[in-house]
PDB file of C-alpha atoms in Angstrom:
ATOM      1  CA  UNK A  17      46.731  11.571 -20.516  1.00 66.00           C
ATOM      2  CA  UNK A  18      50.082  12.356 -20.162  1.00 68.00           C
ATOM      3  CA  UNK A  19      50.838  15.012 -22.634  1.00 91.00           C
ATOM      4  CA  UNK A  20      50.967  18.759 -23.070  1.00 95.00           C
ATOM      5  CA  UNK A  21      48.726  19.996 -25.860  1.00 96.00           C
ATOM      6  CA  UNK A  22      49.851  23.296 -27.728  1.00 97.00           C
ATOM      7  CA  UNK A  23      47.466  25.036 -30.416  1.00 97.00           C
ATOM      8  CA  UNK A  24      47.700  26.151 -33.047  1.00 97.00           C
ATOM      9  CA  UNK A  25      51.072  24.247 -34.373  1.00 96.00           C
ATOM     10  CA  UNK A  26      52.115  27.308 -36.822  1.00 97.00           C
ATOM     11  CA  UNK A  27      50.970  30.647 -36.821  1.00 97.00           C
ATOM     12  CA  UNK A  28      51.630  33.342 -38.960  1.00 96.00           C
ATOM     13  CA  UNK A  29      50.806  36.931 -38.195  1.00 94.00           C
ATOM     14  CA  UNK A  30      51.312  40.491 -38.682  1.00 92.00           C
ATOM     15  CA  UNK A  31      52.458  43.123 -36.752  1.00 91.00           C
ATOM     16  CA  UNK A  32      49.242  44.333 -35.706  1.00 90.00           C
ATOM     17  CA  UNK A  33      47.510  41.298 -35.108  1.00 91.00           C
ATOM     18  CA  UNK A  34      45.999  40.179 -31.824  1.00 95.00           C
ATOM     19  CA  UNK A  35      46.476  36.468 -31.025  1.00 96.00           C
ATOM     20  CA  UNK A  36      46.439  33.900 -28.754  1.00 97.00           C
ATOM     21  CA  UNK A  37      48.590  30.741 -28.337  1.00 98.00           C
ATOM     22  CA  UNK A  38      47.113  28.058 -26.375  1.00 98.00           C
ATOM     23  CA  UNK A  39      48.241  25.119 -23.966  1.00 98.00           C
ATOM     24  CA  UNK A  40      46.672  22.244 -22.364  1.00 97.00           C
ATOM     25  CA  UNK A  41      47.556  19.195 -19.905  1.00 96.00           C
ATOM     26  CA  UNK A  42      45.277  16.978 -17.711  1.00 93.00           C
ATOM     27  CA  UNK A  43      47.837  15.397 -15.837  1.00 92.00           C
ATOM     28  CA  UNK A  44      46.738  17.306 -12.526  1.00 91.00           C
ATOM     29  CA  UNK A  45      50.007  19.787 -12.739  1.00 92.00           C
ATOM     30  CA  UNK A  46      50.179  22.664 -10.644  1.00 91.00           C
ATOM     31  CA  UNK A  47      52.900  24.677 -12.482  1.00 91.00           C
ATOM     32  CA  UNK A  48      53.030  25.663 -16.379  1.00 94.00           C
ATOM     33  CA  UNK A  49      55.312  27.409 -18.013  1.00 95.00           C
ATOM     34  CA  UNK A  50      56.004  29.174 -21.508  1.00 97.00           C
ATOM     35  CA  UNK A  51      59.070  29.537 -23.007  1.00 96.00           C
ATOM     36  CA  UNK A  52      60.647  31.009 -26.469  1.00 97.00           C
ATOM     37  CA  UNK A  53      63.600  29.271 -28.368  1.00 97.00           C
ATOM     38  CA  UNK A  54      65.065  31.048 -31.136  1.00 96.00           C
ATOM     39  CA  UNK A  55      66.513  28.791 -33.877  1.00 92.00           C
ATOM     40  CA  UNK A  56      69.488  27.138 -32.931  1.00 90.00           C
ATOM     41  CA  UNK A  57      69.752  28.475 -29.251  1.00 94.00           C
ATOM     42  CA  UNK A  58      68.170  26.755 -26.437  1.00 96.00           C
ATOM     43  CA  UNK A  59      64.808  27.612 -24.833  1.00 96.00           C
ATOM     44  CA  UNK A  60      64.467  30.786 -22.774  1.00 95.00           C
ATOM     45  CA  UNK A  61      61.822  30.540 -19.739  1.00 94.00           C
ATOM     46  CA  UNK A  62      59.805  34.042 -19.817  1.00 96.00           C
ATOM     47  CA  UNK A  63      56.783  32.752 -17.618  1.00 95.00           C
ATOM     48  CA  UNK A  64      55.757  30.740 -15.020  1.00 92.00           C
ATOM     49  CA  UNK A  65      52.870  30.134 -13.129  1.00 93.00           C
ATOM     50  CA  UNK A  66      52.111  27.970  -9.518  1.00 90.00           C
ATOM     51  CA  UNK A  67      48.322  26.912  -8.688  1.00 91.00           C
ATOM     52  CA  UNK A  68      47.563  29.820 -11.665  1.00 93.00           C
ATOM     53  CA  UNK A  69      49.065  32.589 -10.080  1.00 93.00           C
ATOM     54  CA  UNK A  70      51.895  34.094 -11.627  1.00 93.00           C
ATOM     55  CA  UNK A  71      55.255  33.507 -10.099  1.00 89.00           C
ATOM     56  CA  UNK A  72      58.024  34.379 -12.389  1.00 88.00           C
ATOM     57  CA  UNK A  73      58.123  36.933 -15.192  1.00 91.00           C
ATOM     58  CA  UNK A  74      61.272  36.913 -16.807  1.00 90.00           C
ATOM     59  CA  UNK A  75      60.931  40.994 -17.915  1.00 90.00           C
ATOM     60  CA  UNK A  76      59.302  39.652 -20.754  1.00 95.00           C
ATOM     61  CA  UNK A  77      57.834  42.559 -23.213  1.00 95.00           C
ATOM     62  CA  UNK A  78      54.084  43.507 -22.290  1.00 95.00           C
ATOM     63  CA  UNK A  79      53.149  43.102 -25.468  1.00 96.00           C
ATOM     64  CA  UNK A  80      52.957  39.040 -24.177  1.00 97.00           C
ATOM     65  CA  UNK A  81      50.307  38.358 -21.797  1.00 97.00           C
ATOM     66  CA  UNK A  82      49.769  35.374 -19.816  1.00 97.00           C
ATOM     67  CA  UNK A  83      47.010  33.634 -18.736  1.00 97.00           C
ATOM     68  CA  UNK A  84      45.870  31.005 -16.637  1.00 96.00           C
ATOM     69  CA  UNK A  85      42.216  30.646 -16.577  1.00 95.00           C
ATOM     70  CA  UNK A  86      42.267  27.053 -14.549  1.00 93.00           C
ATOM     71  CA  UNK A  87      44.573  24.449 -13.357  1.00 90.00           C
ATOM     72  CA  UNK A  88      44.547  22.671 -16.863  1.00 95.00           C
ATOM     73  CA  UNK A  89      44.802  25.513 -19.377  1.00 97.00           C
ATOM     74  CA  UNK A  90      47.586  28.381 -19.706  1.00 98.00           C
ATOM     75  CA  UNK A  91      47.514  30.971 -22.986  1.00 98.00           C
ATOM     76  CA  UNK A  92      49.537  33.629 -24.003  1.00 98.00           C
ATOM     77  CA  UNK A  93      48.038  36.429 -25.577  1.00 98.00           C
ATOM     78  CA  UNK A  94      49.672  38.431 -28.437  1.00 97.00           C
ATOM     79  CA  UNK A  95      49.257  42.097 -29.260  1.00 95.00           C
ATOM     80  CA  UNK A  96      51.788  44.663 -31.690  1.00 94.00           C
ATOM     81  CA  UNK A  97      54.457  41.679 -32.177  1.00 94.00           C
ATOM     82  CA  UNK A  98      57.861  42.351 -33.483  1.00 95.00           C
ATOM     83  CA  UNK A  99      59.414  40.638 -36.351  1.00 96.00           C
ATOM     84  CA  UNK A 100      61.973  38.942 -33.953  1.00 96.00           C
ATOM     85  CA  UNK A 101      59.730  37.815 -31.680  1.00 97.00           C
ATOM     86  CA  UNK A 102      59.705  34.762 -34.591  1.00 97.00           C
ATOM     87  CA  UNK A 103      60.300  31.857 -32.340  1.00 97.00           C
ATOM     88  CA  UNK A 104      58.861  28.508 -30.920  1.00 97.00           C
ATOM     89  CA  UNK A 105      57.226  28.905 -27.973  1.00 97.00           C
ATOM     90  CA  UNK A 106      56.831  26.175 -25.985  1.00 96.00           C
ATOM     91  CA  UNK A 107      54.695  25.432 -22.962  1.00 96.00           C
ATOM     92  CA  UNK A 108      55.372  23.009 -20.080  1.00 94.00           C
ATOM     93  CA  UNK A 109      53.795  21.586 -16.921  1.00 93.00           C
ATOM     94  CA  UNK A 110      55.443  19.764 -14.136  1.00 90.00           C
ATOM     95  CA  UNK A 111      53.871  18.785 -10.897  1.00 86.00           C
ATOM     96  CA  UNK A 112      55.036  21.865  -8.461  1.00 77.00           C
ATOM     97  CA  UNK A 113      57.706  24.275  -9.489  1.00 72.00           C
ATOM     98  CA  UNK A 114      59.619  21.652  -7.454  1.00 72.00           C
ATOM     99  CA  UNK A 115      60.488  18.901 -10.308  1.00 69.00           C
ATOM    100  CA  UNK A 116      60.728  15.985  -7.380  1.00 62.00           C
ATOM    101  CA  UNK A 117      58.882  13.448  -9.186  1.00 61.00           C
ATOM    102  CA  UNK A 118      57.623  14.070 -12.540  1.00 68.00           C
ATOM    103  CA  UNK A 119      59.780  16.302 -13.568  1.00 82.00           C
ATOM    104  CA  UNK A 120      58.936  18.643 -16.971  1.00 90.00           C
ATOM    105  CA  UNK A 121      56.455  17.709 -19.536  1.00 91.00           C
ATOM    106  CA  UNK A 122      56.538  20.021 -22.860  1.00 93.00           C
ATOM    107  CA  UNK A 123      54.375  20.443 -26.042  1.00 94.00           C
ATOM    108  CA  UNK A 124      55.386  20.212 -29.076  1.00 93.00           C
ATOM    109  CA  UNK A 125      55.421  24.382 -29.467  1.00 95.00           C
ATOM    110  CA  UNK A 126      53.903  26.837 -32.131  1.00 97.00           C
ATOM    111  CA  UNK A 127      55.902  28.150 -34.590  1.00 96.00           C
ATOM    112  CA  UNK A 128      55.078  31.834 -34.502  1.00 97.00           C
ATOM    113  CA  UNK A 129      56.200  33.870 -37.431  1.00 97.00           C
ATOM    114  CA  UNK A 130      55.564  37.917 -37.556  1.00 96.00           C
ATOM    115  CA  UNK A 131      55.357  39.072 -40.867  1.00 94.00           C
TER     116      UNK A 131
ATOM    117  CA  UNK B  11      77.778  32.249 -15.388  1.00 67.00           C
ATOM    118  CA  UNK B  12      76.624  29.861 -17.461  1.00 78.00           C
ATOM    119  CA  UNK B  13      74.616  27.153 -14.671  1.00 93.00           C
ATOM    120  CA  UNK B  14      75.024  24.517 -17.481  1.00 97.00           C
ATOM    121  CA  UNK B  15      77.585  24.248 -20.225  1.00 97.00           C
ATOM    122  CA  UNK B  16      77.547  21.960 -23.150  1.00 98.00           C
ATOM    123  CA  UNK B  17      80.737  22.317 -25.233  1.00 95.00           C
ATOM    124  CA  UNK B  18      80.000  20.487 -27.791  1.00 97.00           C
ATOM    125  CA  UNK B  19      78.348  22.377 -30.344  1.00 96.00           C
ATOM    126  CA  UNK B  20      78.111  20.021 -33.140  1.00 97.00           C
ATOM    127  CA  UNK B  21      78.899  16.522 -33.217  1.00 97.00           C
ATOM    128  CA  UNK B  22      78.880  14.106 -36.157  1.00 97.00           C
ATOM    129  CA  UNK B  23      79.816  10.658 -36.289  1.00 97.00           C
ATOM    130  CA  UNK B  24      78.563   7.537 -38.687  1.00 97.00           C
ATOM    131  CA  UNK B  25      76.217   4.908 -38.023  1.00 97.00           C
ATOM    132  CA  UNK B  26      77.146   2.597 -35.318  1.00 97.00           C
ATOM    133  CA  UNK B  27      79.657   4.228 -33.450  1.00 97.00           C
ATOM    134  CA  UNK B  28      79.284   5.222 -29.924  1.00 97.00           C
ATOM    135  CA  UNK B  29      78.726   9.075 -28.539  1.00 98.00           C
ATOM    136  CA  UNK B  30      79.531  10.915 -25.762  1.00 98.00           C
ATOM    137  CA  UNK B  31      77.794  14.191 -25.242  1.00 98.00           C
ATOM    138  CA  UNK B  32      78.952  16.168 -22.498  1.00 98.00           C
ATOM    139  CA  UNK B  33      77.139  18.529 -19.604  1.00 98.00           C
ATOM    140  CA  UNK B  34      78.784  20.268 -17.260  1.00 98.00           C
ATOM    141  CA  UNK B  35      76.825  21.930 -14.356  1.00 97.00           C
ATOM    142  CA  UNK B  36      77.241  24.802 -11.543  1.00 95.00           C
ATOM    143  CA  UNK B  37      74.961  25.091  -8.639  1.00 92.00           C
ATOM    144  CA  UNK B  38      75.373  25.949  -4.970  1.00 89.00           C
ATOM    145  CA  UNK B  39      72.063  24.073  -4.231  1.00 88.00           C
ATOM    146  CA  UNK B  40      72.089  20.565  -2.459  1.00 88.00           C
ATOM    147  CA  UNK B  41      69.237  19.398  -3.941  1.00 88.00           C
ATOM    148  CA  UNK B  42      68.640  19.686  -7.716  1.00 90.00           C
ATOM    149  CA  UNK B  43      67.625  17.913 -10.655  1.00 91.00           C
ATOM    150  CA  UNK B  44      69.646  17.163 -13.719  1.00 94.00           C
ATOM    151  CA  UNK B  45      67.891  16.725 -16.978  1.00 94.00           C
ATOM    152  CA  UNK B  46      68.560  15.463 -20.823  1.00 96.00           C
ATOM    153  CA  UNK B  47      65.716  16.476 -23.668  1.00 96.00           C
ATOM    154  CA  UNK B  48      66.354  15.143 -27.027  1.00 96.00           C
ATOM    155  CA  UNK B  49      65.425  18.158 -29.510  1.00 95.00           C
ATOM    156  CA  UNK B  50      64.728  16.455 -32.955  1.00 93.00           C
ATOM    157  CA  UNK B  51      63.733  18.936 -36.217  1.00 88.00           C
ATOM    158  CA  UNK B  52      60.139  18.858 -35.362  1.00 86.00           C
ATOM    159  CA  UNK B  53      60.895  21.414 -32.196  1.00 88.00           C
ATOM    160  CA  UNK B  54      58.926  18.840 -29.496  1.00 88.00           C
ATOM    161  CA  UNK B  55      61.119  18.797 -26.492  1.00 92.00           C
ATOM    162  CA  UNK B  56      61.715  14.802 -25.600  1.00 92.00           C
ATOM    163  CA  UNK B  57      62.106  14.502 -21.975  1.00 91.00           C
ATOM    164  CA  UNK B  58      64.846  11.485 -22.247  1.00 94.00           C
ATOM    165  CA  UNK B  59      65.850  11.274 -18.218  1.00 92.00           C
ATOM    166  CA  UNK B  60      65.927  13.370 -14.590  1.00 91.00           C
ATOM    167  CA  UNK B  61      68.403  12.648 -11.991  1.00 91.00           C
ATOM    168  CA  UNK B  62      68.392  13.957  -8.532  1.00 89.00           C
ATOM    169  CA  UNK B  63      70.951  15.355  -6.818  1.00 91.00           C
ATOM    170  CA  UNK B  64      71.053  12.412  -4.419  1.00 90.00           C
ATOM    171  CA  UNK B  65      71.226   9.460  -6.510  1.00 87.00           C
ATOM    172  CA  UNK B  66      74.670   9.315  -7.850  1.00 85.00           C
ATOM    173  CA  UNK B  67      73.758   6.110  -9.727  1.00 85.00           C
ATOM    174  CA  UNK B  68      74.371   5.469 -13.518  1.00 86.00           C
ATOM    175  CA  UNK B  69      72.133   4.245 -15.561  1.00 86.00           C
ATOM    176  CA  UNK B  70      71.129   2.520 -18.935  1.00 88.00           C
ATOM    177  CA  UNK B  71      68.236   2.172 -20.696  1.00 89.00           C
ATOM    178  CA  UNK B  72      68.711   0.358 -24.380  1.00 93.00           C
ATOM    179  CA  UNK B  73      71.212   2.123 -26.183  1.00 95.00           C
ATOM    180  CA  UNK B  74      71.489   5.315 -23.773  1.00 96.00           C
ATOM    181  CA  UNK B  75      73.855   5.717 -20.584  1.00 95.00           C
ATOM    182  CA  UNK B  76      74.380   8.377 -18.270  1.00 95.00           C
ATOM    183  CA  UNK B  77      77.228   9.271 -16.232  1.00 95.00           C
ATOM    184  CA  UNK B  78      76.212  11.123 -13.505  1.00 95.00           C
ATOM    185  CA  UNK B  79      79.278  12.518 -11.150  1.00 94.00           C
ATOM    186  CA  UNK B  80      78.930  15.050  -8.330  1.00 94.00           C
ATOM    187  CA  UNK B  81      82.957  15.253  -7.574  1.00 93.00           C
ATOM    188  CA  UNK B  82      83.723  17.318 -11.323  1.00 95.00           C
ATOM    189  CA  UNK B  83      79.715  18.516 -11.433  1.00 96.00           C
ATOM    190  CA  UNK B  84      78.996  16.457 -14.379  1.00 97.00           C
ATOM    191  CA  UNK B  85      76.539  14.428 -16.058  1.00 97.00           C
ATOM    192  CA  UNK B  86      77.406  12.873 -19.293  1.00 97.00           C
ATOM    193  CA  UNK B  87      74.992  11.396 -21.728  1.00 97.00           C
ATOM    194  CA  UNK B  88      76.608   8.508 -24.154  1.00 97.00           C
ATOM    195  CA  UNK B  89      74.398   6.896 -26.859  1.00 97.00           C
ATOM    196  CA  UNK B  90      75.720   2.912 -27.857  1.00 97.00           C
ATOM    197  CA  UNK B  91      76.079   2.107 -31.465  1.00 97.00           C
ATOM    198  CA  UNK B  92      74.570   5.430 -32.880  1.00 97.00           C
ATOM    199  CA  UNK B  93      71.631   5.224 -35.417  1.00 97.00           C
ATOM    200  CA  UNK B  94      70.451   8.070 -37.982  1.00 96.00           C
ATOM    201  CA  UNK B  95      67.529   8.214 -35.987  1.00 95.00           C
ATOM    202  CA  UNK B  96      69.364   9.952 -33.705  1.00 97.00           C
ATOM    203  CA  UNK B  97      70.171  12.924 -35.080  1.00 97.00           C
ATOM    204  CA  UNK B  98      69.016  15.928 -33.235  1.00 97.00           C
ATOM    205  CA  UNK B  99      69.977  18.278 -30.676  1.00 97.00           C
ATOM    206  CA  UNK B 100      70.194  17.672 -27.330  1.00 98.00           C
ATOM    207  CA  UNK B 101      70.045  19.764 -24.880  1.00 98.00           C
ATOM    208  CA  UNK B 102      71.229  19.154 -20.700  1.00 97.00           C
ATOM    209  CA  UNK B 103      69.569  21.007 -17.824  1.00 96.00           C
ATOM    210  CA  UNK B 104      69.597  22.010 -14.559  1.00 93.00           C
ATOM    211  CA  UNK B 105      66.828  22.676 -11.607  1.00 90.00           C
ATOM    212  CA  UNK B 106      67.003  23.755  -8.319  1.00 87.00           C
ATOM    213  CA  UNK B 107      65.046  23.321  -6.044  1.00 79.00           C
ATOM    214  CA  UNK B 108      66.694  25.010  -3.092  1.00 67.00           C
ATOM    215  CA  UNK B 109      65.612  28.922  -3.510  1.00 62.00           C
ATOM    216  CA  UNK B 110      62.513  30.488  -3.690  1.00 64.00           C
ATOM    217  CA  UNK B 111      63.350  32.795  -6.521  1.00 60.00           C
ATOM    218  CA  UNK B 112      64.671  30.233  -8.403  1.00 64.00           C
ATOM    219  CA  UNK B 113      62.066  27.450  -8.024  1.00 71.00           C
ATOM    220  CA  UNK B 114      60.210  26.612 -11.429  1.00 73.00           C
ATOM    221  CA  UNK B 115      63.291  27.763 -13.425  1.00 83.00           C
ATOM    222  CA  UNK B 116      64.709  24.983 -15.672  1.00 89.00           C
ATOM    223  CA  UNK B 117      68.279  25.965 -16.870  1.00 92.00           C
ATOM    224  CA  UNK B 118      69.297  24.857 -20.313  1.00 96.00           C
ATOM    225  CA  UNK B 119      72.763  24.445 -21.399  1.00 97.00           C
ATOM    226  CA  UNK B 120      73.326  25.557 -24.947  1.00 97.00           C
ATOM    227  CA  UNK B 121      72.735  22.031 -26.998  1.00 97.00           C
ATOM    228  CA  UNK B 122      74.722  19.638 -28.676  1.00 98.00           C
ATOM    229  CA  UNK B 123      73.402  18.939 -32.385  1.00 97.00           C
ATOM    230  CA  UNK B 124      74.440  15.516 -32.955  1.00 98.00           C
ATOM    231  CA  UNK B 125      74.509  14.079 -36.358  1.00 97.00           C
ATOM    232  CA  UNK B 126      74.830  10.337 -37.306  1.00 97.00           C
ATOM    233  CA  UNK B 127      75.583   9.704 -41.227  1.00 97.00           C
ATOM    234  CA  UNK B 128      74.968   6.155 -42.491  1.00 95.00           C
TER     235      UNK B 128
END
């Protein structure tokens, strides 16, 4: 298996929703990652996370909460979002934070619009 | 400062004719890893090649080349004989993997949407 799994592929939800967007690899990775990409600008890292402990926050909003239950799995949990927070998010895994080998795999992102 | 510029915004060209998308890096690391990810309209991220800062070597697979060259800090992607397919938006970036606070961090330049016509 050699792929990143992201779920759902669109979501749609209002502002005072509670979701969760969910990502998945079982190619033994030790680092994941989430990031947002507004249309037509390139992807912005906001988390990442080494052996499931959180490394880098990039002063992303609180109302986006990461998680990291095990090695395999990584979610972000969504509370109160924001119109503009209408974005892909994508996740990614690589092998360390240290891409010596296999470098960055991504999913295929969840289109996330607040309505 | 931008760590990786692409100044090509938009590039279009017809069927056939060879490309040359551009990536121009900045890093004080001496070890780091240069990427390409093809961006088509379906959002997945297509990891297309990594380079590391030691291996100066070019290289080709089918229709795709890279020039990779530490003396001007760039690495240039070049697609033979274009084809529709494509058509997307491609995106270079830079790792490094020589700071603590910077380990994980994958720097994107800003993406070069190519389009081929027929």
């Amino acid at each position: 298996d050699t792929e990143v799994t992201q779920t759902p592929k669109h979501l749609v939800m209002g502002m005072t929703n509670k979701k969760s967007l969910k990502c998945e690899q079982h190619m033994g990775h030790r680092a994941m990652y989430w990031y947002k990409q507004k249309a037509k600008k390139p992807p912005e890292l906001m988390f990442v996370y080494s052996y499931e402990k959180l490394s880098i926050n990039e002063s992303v909003p609180s109302r986006f909460s990461p998680e990291c239950p095990n090695s395999s799995l990584l979610n972000l949990h969504l509370h109160a979002l924001q119109p503009e927070d209408s974005a892909l998010y994508l996740c990614a895994s690589s092998q360390g934070r240290v891409p010596g080998h296999g470098g960055y795999t991504f999913g295929s992102g969840t289109r996330l619009t607040v309505v | 400062a931008q760590k990786v510029t692409q100044a090509q915004t938009e590039i279009s060209v017809v069927e056939k004719e060879d490309v040359t998308l551009d990536c121009v890096y900045e890093t004080r690391d001496t070890t780091y890893y240069l990427f390409w990810y093809k961006q088509p309209p379906s959002g997945e991220l297509v990891f297309l090649i990594r380079r590391n800062s030691f291996d100066e070597q070019n290289e080709i697979s089918g229709r795709y080349s890279w020039n990779f060259q530490k003396s001007t800090s760039s690495f240039n992607f070049t697609i033979t004989a274009s084809q529709v397919v494509d058509s997307a938006v491609y995106f270079c970036a830079l790792s490094e993997a020589g700071r603590g606070s910077t380990l994980g961090r994958l720097y994107f330049g800003r993406g070069t949407q190519l389009t081929v016509w027929p």
